[in-house]
Amino acid sequence: MIMDLYWIWFNQLKGISFSTKRKMLDVFKTPKQIYELDLAELIAFDIEKSIFVDNFSCESLDLAKHIEYLHERLQIKMITPENDNFISGERLVYFYKGELFKGSSCAVVGTRQCSAYGIYYTKKVCEELTDSDICINSGLARGIDKCAHQTALNSSKGKTQAFIATGLDLCYPREHSKLMSEIIEHGAVISPFAAGVMPLKYNFVIRNALMSQLSDKVVVTEAPAKSGSLLTASFAQKHGRPVYVVNPQSNSALCAGNRFLLKNGAKEYIFKTQNVNSHFANLKDNIIINAIEFSDLSTDEIREKTNISFDALEPALLNLEYDHLICYKGHGKWHYNGW
């Protein structure tokens, strides 16, 4: 474990850029060798004396030792460039719980504030990918990410990996703690951050970069103009990963990012399943969705508003729920998974 300690220390170093750390490793090979350098040997890397004093001492290992202790207790594992399965990118190390998938993987991403159509297409994309033994990577967020993970978990052969913007001792958002546990049991949860790191805004950018680094391709199912999914796509293009986009069937603002990506080099995701878009067209005219689009309704209220018989309404509601288009809330009413 001694080498893990020095990798944790090196990863936590403040005031030294990623590119400088890479150059240091090219010369000195291991973090332990770098830790044992004196200030004179670090001058070539423009390391200031204050940074040396703050970071290259016995006391500076205390934080790394504490993190190492937490990781051992929480069964958090670490990947470094010394591991055979390390994939080079913009992170020196990354951490995980569970078991990393060794085959092909695809990041399926989109907006938190998704529509029922976005959920429908996400489900169809993930079903096709899992049928081809491709692991579903996503960000454990609300909306599209949650749908992507759950679709993979619902498949008998599906595998999924969640990328998070905190340490692996936390779950964000909190309501996904059960989902996170299920993913750890059937796949892996991966983070660029050591235990104790909180969900700061810029951490999500770093999370997205790592997700694109560790995915063979990226599929964007529904994204507005200002979406983190576009960042994931841009990182993927930088890393040489192909980016695919579901071609939006409407002019919704929730798909502005889809249209932007398709105009700027991304490829359209072509469904293997026939009549996917015809189902979408029928969805527009679904009177149940139209009834609850803007307000939650009970089963009796839906029946009164739509004039559908109870015998026909009950299976229709269950089918829409199965497709993640609607859900039954704790207050006894049906909710449209849209805006």
Coordinates of C-alpha atoms in Angstrom, one line a residue, residues 74-337:
L74 CA -14.7 2.0 2.8
Q75 CA -13.2 -0.5 0.3
I76 CA -12.4 2.2 -2.2
K77 CA -9.8 1.1 -4.8
M78 CA -7.5 3.3 -6.9
I79 CA -6.2 3.1 -10.4
T80 CA -2.8 4.7 -11.2
P81 CA -0.5 4.7 -14.3
E82 CA 1.2 1.7 -12.7
N83 CA -1.9 -0.5 -13.3
D84 CA -2.2 -2.4 -16.5
N85 CA -5.8 -1.2 -17.0
F86 CA -5.1 2.5 -16.6
I87 CA -6.3 4.6 -19.4
S88 CA -4.3 7.8 -20.0
G89 CA -6.1 11.1 -20.0
E90 CA -6.4 14.2 -17.9
R91 CA -6.3 12.5 -14.5
L92 CA -3.3 11.0 -12.8
V93 CA -5.4 8.6 -10.7
Y94 CA -9.0 7.7 -10.2
F95 CA -11.0 5.8 -7.6
Y96 CA -13.8 3.3 -7.7
K97 CA -16.0 0.9 -5.8
G98 CA -17.3 -2.3 -7.3
E99 CA -15.7 -4.0 -10.3
L100 CA -14.6 -2.1 -13.4
F101 CA -16.0 -3.3 -16.7
K102 CA -13.3 -4.7 -19.0
G103 CA -15.2 -4.6 -22.3
S104 CA -16.6 -1.9 -24.5
S105 CA -18.5 1.0 -22.8
C106 CA -20.6 3.9 -23.9
A107 CA -21.4 7.1 -22.0
V108 CA -25.2 7.9 -22.3
V109 CA -25.8 11.4 -21.1
G110 CA -28.4 14.1 -21.1
T111 CA -30.2 16.7 -19.1
R112 CA -31.6 16.5 -15.6
Q113 CA -34.7 18.4 -16.6
C114 CA -35.6 15.8 -19.2
S115 CA -38.9 15.2 -21.0
A116 CA -40.8 12.0 -21.4
Y117 CA -39.5 11.8 -24.9
G118 CA -35.9 12.1 -23.7
I119 CA -36.5 9.2 -21.2
Y120 CA -38.1 7.1 -23.9
Y121 CA -35.1 7.5 -26.3
T122 CA -32.6 7.0 -23.5
K123 CA -34.3 3.7 -22.6
K124 CA -34.2 2.6 -26.2
V125 CA -30.5 3.5 -26.7
C126 CA -29.5 1.7 -23.5
E127 CA -31.5 -1.4 -24.3
E128 CA -29.8 -1.6 -27.7
L129 CA -26.3 -1.1 -26.2
T130 CA -26.8 -3.6 -23.4
D131 CA -28.1 -6.2 -25.9
S132 CA -24.7 -5.7 -27.6
D133 CA -22.8 -6.3 -24.3
I134 CA -21.8 -2.7 -24.1
C135 CA -21.5 -1.2 -20.6
I136 CA -23.6 2.0 -19.9
N137 CA -21.6 4.8 -18.4
S138 CA -23.4 7.8 -17.0
G139 CA -23.3 10.4 -14.2
L140 CA -25.7 9.3 -11.5
A141 CA -27.6 12.6 -11.9
R142 CA -31.4 13.0 -12.0
G143 CA -33.2 12.6 -15.3
I144 CA -31.4 11.0 -18.3
D145 CA -28.5 9.7 -16.2
K146 CA -30.8 7.9 -13.8
C147 CA -32.8 6.4 -16.7
A148 CA -29.6 5.1 -18.3
H149 CA -28.4 3.4 -15.2
Q150 CA -31.8 1.9 -14.3
T151 CA -32.3 0.6 -17.9
A152 CA -29.0 -1.2 -17.7
L153 CA -29.7 -2.6 -14.2
N154 CA -33.2 -3.8 -15.4
S155 CA -31.5 -5.9 -18.2
S156 CA -30.4 -9.4 -17.4
K157 CA -27.1 -8.8 -19.2
G158 CA -26.8 -5.1 -18.6
K159 CA -23.7 -3.5 -17.0
T160 CA -23.4 0.1 -15.8
Q161 CA -20.8 2.4 -14.3
A162 CA -21.6 5.7 -12.6
F163 CA -19.2 8.6 -12.6
I164 CA -19.6 11.0 -9.7
A165 CA -18.3 14.5 -8.8
T166 CA -17.6 13.8 -5.1
G167 CA -15.5 11.4 -3.1
L168 CA -16.9 7.8 -3.0
D169 CA -17.8 8.3 0.6
L170 CA -20.7 10.5 -0.5
C171 CA -23.7 10.2 -2.8
Y172 CA -25.0 13.1 -4.8
P173 CA -27.9 13.6 -5.1
R174 CA -28.8 11.9 -1.8
E175 CA -31.9 10.2 -3.1
H176 CA -29.8 8.1 -5.5
S177 CA -28.0 6.3 -2.6
K178 CA -30.0 3.1 -3.3
L179 CA -29.2 3.4 -7.0
M180 CA -25.5 3.9 -6.2
S181 CA -25.5 0.8 -4.0
E182 CA -27.1 -1.3 -6.8
I183 CA -24.5 0.0 -9.3
I184 CA -21.6 -0.9 -7.0
E185 CA -23.2 -4.4 -6.6
H186 CA -23.6 -4.9 -10.4
G187 CA -20.8 -2.7 -11.8
A188 CA -18.8 0.2 -10.5
V189 CA -19.0 3.8 -9.3
I190 CA -16.0 5.8 -10.3
S191 CA -14.6 9.2 -9.2
P192 CA -11.7 11.4 -10.0
F193 CA -11.7 12.5 -6.4
A194 CA -10.5 11.0 -3.1
A195 CA -12.9 10.5 -0.1
G196 CA -14.1 13.7 1.5
V197 CA -14.5 15.8 -1.7
M198 CA -17.8 17.7 -1.8
P199 CA -19.9 18.3 -5.0
L200 CA -18.5 21.6 -6.0
K201 CA -19.6 23.1 -9.4
Y202 CA -16.3 22.6 -11.2
N203 CA -15.9 19.0 -10.0
F204 CA -18.7 18.1 -12.5
V205 CA -16.5 19.3 -15.3
I206 CA -13.7 17.1 -14.1
R207 CA -16.2 14.2 -13.7
N208 CA -17.3 14.6 -17.3
A209 CA -13.8 14.6 -18.6
L210 CA -13.0 11.4 -16.8
M211 CA -16.2 9.8 -18.1
S212 CA -15.3 10.6 -21.7
Q213 CA -11.8 9.4 -21.0
L214 CA -13.0 6.0 -19.9
S215 CA -15.8 5.5 -22.5
D216 CA -15.3 4.2 -26.0
K217 CA -18.0 6.5 -27.3
V218 CA -20.6 9.0 -26.1
V219 CA -24.4 9.2 -26.9
V220 CA -26.3 12.3 -26.1
T221 CA -30.0 11.6 -25.9
E222 CA -31.5 15.0 -24.8
A223 CA -29.6 18.2 -24.0
P224 CA -30.4 21.9 -23.9
A225 CA -28.0 24.5 -25.1
K226 CA -26.3 24.9 -21.7
S227 CA -25.8 21.3 -20.7
G228 CA -23.0 19.5 -19.1
S229 CA -23.6 16.8 -21.7
L230 CA -22.1 19.2 -24.3
L231 CA -18.9 19.3 -22.2
T232 CA -18.8 15.5 -22.1
A233 CA -19.2 15.5 -25.9
S234 CA -16.4 18.1 -26.3
F235 CA -14.1 16.1 -24.0
A236 CA -14.9 13.0 -26.0
Q237 CA -13.9 14.7 -29.3
K238 CA -10.7 15.8 -27.7
H239 CA -10.0 12.3 -26.5
G240 CA -10.7 10.9 -30.0
R241 CA -14.0 9.2 -29.0
P242 CA -16.9 9.2 -31.4
V243 CA -20.0 11.3 -30.4
Y244 CA -23.5 10.2 -31.4
V245 CA -26.7 12.2 -30.9
V246 CA -30.3 11.3 -30.9
N247 CA -31.9 13.4 -33.7
P248 CA -34.6 15.4 -32.0
Q249 CA -38.1 14.9 -33.3
S250 CA -39.2 18.4 -32.1
N251 CA -38.0 21.9 -31.8
S252 CA -38.0 21.7 -28.0
A253 CA -35.5 23.9 -26.1
L254 CA -34.5 20.7 -24.3
C255 CA -33.0 19.4 -27.6
A256 CA -31.1 22.6 -28.5
G257 CA -27.9 20.9 -27.6
N258 CA -28.7 17.9 -29.8
R259 CA -29.2 20.2 -32.8
F260 CA -25.9 22.1 -32.0
L261 CA -23.9 18.9 -31.8
L262 CA -25.3 17.5 -35.0
K263 CA -24.3 20.7 -36.8
N264 CA -20.8 20.5 -35.4
G265 CA -19.5 17.1 -36.2
A266 CA -21.4 14.7 -34.1
K267 CA -23.1 11.7 -35.8
E268 CA -26.8 10.8 -35.6
Y269 CA -27.5 7.8 -33.5
I270 CA -29.3 5.3 -35.7
F271 CA -31.7 3.0 -33.9
K272 CA -31.6 -0.7 -34.7
T273 CA -35.2 -1.0 -33.5
Q274 CA -37.7 -0.3 -36.2
N275 CA -40.5 2.2 -35.7
V276 CA -38.9 4.0 -32.7
N277 CA -39.8 7.4 -34.1
S278 CA -43.3 6.3 -35.1
H279 CA -43.8 5.5 -31.4
F280 CA -42.6 9.0 -30.6
A281 CA -45.2 10.4 -33.0
N282 CA -47.9 8.5 -31.3
L283 CA -46.7 9.7 -28.0
K284 CA -47.5 13.3 -28.9
D285 CA -51.2 12.3 -29.2
N286 CA -51.3 10.2 -26.1
I287 CA -54.3 11.6 -24.2
I288 CA -53.1 10.3 -20.8
I289 CA -49.8 12.2 -21.1
N290 CA -51.7 15.3 -22.3
A291 CA -54.0 15.0 -19.3
I292 CA -51.2 15.0 -16.7
E293 CA -48.5 17.0 -18.6
F294 CA -48.9 20.0 -16.4
S295 CA -50.5 18.7 -13.2
D296 CA -50.4 15.4 -11.3
L297 CA -53.7 13.5 -11.3
S298 CA -55.0 10.4 -9.5
T299 CA -56.3 7.4 -11.5
D300 CA -59.9 8.5 -11.0
E301 CA -59.1 12.1 -12.1
I302 CA -57.4 10.8 -15.3
R303 CA -60.4 8.6 -16.0
E304 CA -62.7 11.5 -15.6
K305 CA -60.6 13.8 -17.8
T306 CA -60.0 11.3 -20.6
N307 CA -63.2 9.2 -20.5
I308 CA -61.1 6.0 -20.7
S309 CA -62.7 3.0 -19.0
F310 CA -60.9 1.7 -15.9
D311 CA -60.3 -1.7 -17.5
A312 CA -58.4 0.1 -20.4
L313 CA -56.8 2.8 -18.3
E314 CA -55.0 0.6 -15.8
P315 CA -52.8 -1.3 -18.3
A316 CA -52.2 1.9 -20.2
L317 CA -50.8 3.6 -17.1
L318 CA -48.7 0.6 -16.3
N319 CA -47.2 0.5 -19.9
L320 CA -46.4 4.2 -19.7
E321 CA -44.8 3.7 -16.3
Y322 CA -42.7 0.8 -17.7
D323 CA -41.4 3.1 -20.4
H324 CA -40.4 5.6 -17.7
L325 CA -42.8 8.2 -19.2
I326 CA -44.9 8.6 -16.1
C327 CA -44.5 7.5 -12.5
Y328 CA -46.8 7.0 -9.5
K329 CA -46.0 9.5 -6.7
G330 CA -46.3 9.0 -2.9
H331 CA -49.3 11.5 -2.8
G332 CA -51.4 9.0 -4.8
K333 CA -51.2 10.7 -8.2
W334 CA -49.5 10.1 -11.5
H335 CA -46.7 12.3 -12.6
Y336 CA -45.5 13.1 -16.1
N337 CA -41.7 12.7 -16.3

